[in-house]
Amino acid sequence: MKLSEVKVALKALKTIGFQLPNGELVPNHFHVTEVGKITKNFIDCGGTVRNEEVVNFQLWNADDYNHRLHPEKLLNIIELSEKVLGIGNLEIEVEYQAETIGKFGLDFDGTNFLLTSKQTDCLAKDNCGIPEEKTKLQFSDIPVANTCTPGGGCC
């Protein structure tokens, strides 16, 4: 989800909710402790130099159960971050504390922001000798009809 999409969604909401991939909601007394731009410069395993930028939201829970972040407050934080940090319309990445810091993608279902699972991947499969995944066929998908006919050359 891009930053512009988050801003549009926030303008239509009365409350903010974040839902984890397992369906649980982040407690509604969460804080957004950071809005920032993360720049990642790296070399993949195939030797290609890559640059990635994302907007980062960090969610945090404290023991102040009366805290509620309102959509307009988060929108103000985002707009200040855009101005001060020069943040563009980038993809969003969300950090949230579980057993360790989890990194999630972000989506929206019309009511809640959905923290989506992220996966690692090899970006240079062709250079690393990793074969492409082949389509698996089920035996039930193979036609059963006898395709061998007299004079057809298959016998």
mmCIF file of C-alpha atoms in Angstrom:
data_model
loop_
_atom_site.group_PDB
_atom_site.id
_atom_site.type_symbol
_atom_site.label_atom_id
_atom_site.label_comp_id
_atom_site.label_asym_id
_atom_site.label_seq_id
_atom_site.Cartn_x
_atom_site.Cartn_y
_atom_site.Cartn_z
ATOM 1 C CA MET A 1 0.000 0.000 0.000
ATOM 2 C CA LYS A 2 1.316 3.426 -0.926
ATOM 3 C CA LEU A 3 1.449 6.424 1.399
ATOM 4 C CA SER A 4 -1.144 8.320 -0.658
ATOM 5 C CA GLU A 5 -3.611 5.443 -0.170
ATOM 6 C CA VAL A 6 -3.099 5.525 3.602
ATOM 7 C CA LYS A 7 -3.807 9.262 3.646
ATOM 8 C CA VAL A 8 -7.041 8.824 1.685
ATOM 9 C CA ALA A 9 -8.157 6.013 4.021
ATOM 10 C CA LEU A 10 -7.359 8.056 7.150
ATOM 11 C CA LYS A 11 -9.532 10.949 5.912
ATOM 12 C CA ALA A 12 -12.541 8.602 5.787
ATOM 13 C CA LEU A 13 -12.013 6.942 9.213
ATOM 14 C CA LYS A 14 -13.285 7.887 12.668
ATOM 15 C CA THR A 15 -10.949 5.382 14.412
ATOM 16 C CA ILE A 16 -7.757 3.576 13.394
ATOM 17 C CA GLY A 17 -7.371 -0.180 13.664
ATOM 18 C CA PHE A 18 -4.467 -2.412 12.670
ATOM 19 C CA GLN A 19 -5.071 -6.128 12.186
ATOM 20 C CA LEU A 20 -2.303 -8.720 12.376
ATOM 21 C CA PRO A 21 -2.041 -11.537 9.795
ATOM 22 C CA ASN A 22 -3.523 -13.996 12.337
ATOM 23 C CA GLY A 23 -6.680 -11.850 12.583
ATOM 24 C CA GLU A 24 -5.926 -10.324 15.997
ATOM 25 C CA LEU A 25 -6.190 -6.563 16.331
ATOM 26 C CA VAL A 26 -3.299 -4.485 17.600
ATOM 27 C CA PRO A 27 -4.515 -3.143 20.984
ATOM 28 C CA ASN A 28 -6.300 0.159 20.356
ATOM 29 C CA HIS A 29 -4.016 2.044 22.755
ATOM 30 C CA PHE A 30 -1.062 1.660 20.340
ATOM 31 C CA HIS A 31 1.272 4.523 19.490
ATOM 32 C CA VAL A 32 2.850 5.274 16.128
ATOM 33 C CA THR A 33 6.312 6.017 17.484
ATOM 34 C CA GLU A 34 7.966 6.617 14.115
ATOM 35 C CA VAL A 35 7.063 7.642 10.597
ATOM 36 C CA GLY A 36 10.168 7.654 8.481
ATOM 37 C CA LYS A 37 11.861 6.864 5.228
ATOM 38 C CA ILE A 38 14.097 3.813 5.142
ATOM 39 C CA THR A 39 16.667 3.582 2.379
ATOM 40 C CA LYS A 40 18.264 0.209 1.755
ATOM 41 C CA ASN A 41 21.309 0.050 -0.532
ATOM 42 C CA PHE A 42 22.573 -3.477 -1.083
ATOM 43 C CA ILE A 43 24.112 -5.980 -3.442
ATOM 44 C CA ASP A 44 22.115 -9.127 -4.105
ATOM 45 C CA CYS A 45 23.712 -12.562 -4.294
ATOM 46 C CA GLY A 46 24.065 -12.174 -8.079
ATOM 47 C CA GLY A 47 26.181 -9.027 -7.706
ATOM 48 C CA THR A 48 23.497 -6.527 -8.746
ATOM 49 C CA VAL A 49 23.471 -3.253 -6.798
ATOM 50 C CA ARG A 50 19.956 -2.412 -5.628
ATOM 51 C CA ASN A 51 18.314 0.544 -3.885
ATOM 52 C CA GLU A 52 14.973 0.390 -2.131
ATOM 53 C CA GLU A 53 13.027 3.039 -0.237
ATOM 54 C CA VAL A 54 9.944 2.534 1.908
ATOM 55 C CA VAL A 55 7.962 4.594 4.371
ATOM 56 C CA ASN A 56 8.153 3.050 7.814
ATOM 57 C CA PHE A 57 5.496 3.165 10.515
ATOM 58 C CA GLN A 58 6.494 1.780 13.896
ATOM 59 C CA LEU A 59 3.631 0.670 16.155
ATOM 60 C CA TRP A 60 4.180 0.318 19.896
ATOM 61 C CA ASN A 61 2.016 -0.539 22.885
ATOM 62 C CA ALA A 62 2.473 1.025 26.298
ATOM 63 C CA ASP A 63 0.565 0.691 29.537
ATOM 64 C CA ASP A 64 -1.351 3.912 28.932
ATOM 65 C CA TYR A 65 -4.663 2.265 28.125
ATOM 66 C CA ASN A 66 -6.462 5.602 27.745
ATOM 67 C CA HIS A 67 -4.339 6.521 24.705
ATOM 68 C CA ARG A 68 -6.139 6.492 21.346
ATOM 69 C CA LEU A 69 -4.502 7.762 18.180
ATOM 70 C CA HIS A 70 -7.064 9.517 16.024
ATOM 71 C CA PRO A 71 -6.897 9.483 12.210
ATOM 72 C CA GLU A 72 -6.375 13.241 11.912
ATOM 73 C CA LYS A 73 -3.405 13.085 14.333
ATOM 74 C CA LEU A 74 -1.711 10.324 12.311
ATOM 75 C CA LEU A 75 -2.431 12.256 9.117
ATOM 76 C CA ASN A 76 -0.697 15.319 10.644
ATOM 77 C CA ILE A 77 2.328 13.194 11.608
ATOM 78 C CA ILE A 78 2.514 11.771 8.073
ATOM 79 C CA GLU A 79 2.269 15.216 6.456
ATOM 80 C CA LEU A 80 4.988 16.620 8.734
ATOM 81 C CA SER A 81 7.209 13.623 7.899
ATOM 82 C CA GLU A 82 6.648 14.154 4.172
ATOM 83 C CA LYS A 83 7.664 17.796 4.473
ATOM 84 C CA VAL A 84 10.629 17.460 6.832
ATOM 85 C CA LEU A 85 12.058 14.163 5.527
ATOM 86 C CA GLY A 86 11.172 14.581 1.845
ATOM 87 C CA ILE A 87 9.082 11.411 1.815
ATOM 88 C CA GLY A 88 7.420 10.610 -1.502
ATOM 89 C CA ASN A 89 4.574 8.292 -2.375
ATOM 90 C CA LEU A 90 6.366 5.095 -1.360
ATOM 91 C CA GLU A 91 5.207 1.664 -0.238
ATOM 92 C CA ILE A 92 4.514 1.328 3.493
ATOM 93 C CA GLU A 93 6.320 -1.068 5.786
ATOM 94 C CA VAL A 94 5.105 -1.471 9.365
ATOM 95 C CA GLU A 95 7.206 -2.557 12.343
ATOM 96 C CA TYR A 96 5.381 -4.093 15.284
ATOM 97 C CA GLN A 97 6.766 -5.692 18.430
ATOM 98 C CA ALA A 98 6.014 -9.379 18.965
ATOM 99 C CA GLU A 99 8.700 -11.755 20.280
ATOM 100 C CA THR A 100 11.007 -9.622 18.158
ATOM 101 C CA ILE A 101 10.369 -6.734 15.803
ATOM 102 C CA GLY A 102 8.157 -7.936 12.965
ATOM 103 C CA LYS A 103 8.131 -6.254 9.563
ATOM 104 C CA PHE A 104 4.857 -6.234 7.670
ATOM 105 C CA GLY A 105 3.386 -4.917 4.466
ATOM 106 C CA LEU A 106 0.179 -2.894 4.682
ATOM 107 C CA ASP A 107 -3.247 -3.225 3.101
ATOM 108 C CA PHE A 108 -6.693 -1.826 3.904
ATOM 109 C CA ASP A 109 -10.062 -3.596 3.997
ATOM 110 C CA GLY A 110 -12.249 -0.501 4.301
ATOM 111 C CA THR A 111 -12.298 -0.673 8.110
ATOM 112 C CA ASN A 112 -8.861 -1.754 9.358
ATOM 113 C CA PHE A 113 -5.318 -1.486 8.116
ATOM 114 C CA LEU A 114 -4.104 -5.035 7.564
ATOM 115 C CA LEU A 115 -0.554 -5.972 8.487
ATOM 116 C CA THR A 116 0.450 -8.428 5.761
ATOM 117 C CA SER A 117 3.161 -11.062 5.983
ATOM 118 C CA LYS A 118 6.396 -10.393 4.154
ATOM 119 C CA GLN A 119 8.706 -13.061 2.774
ATOM 120 C CA THR A 120 12.386 -13.131 1.992
ATOM 121 C CA ASP A 121 13.331 -14.004 -1.567
ATOM 122 C CA CYS A 122 16.345 -14.444 -3.792
ATOM 123 C CA LEU A 123 16.467 -11.525 -6.236
ATOM 124 C CA ALA A 124 19.027 -13.192 -8.516
ATOM 125 C CA LYS A 125 17.615 -16.681 -9.039
ATOM 126 C CA ASP A 126 18.897 -16.761 -12.615
ATOM 127 C CA ASN A 127 22.464 -16.043 -11.399
ATOM 128 C CA CYS A 128 22.350 -18.440 -8.461
ATOM 129 C CA GLY A 129 21.343 -21.578 -10.325
ATOM 130 C CA ILE A 130 17.972 -21.806 -8.574
ATOM 131 C CA PRO A 131 15.611 -23.514 -10.991
ATOM 132 C CA GLU A 132 12.250 -21.961 -11.743
ATOM 133 C CA GLU A 133 9.422 -23.638 -9.930
ATOM 134 C CA LYS A 134 7.739 -26.075 -12.271
ATOM 135 C CA THR A 135 3.999 -26.384 -12.503
ATOM 136 C CA LYS A 136 2.908 -29.545 -10.714
ATOM 137 C CA LEU A 137 0.326 -31.643 -12.463
ATOM 138 C CA GLN A 138 -2.116 -33.951 -10.768
ATOM 139 C CA PHE A 139 -2.577 -37.398 -12.290
ATOM 140 C CA SER A 140 -6.295 -36.612 -12.283
ATOM 141 C CA ASP A 141 -5.596 -33.779 -14.762
ATOM 142 C CA ILE A 142 -4.120 -36.124 -17.378
ATOM 143 C CA PRO A 143 -6.661 -37.278 -20.002
ATOM 144 C CA VAL A 144 -7.522 -40.957 -19.641
ATOM 145 C CA ALA A 145 -8.741 -41.512 -23.202
ATOM 146 C CA ASN A 146 -6.706 -43.887 -25.354
ATOM 147 C CA THR A 147 -4.818 -41.635 -27.750
ATOM 148 C CA CYS A 148 -3.203 -44.478 -29.672
ATOM 149 C CA THR A 149 -4.989 -45.312 -32.932
ATOM 150 C CA PRO A 150 -4.237 -47.971 -35.519
ATOM 151 C CA GLY A 151 -1.728 -46.587 -37.991
ATOM 152 C CA GLY A 152 -1.012 -43.578 -35.724
ATOM 153 C CA GLY A 153 2.614 -44.589 -35.166
ATOM 154 C CA CYS A 154 2.419 -44.675 -31.355
ATOM 155 C CA CYS A 155 2.658 -48.496 -31.014
#
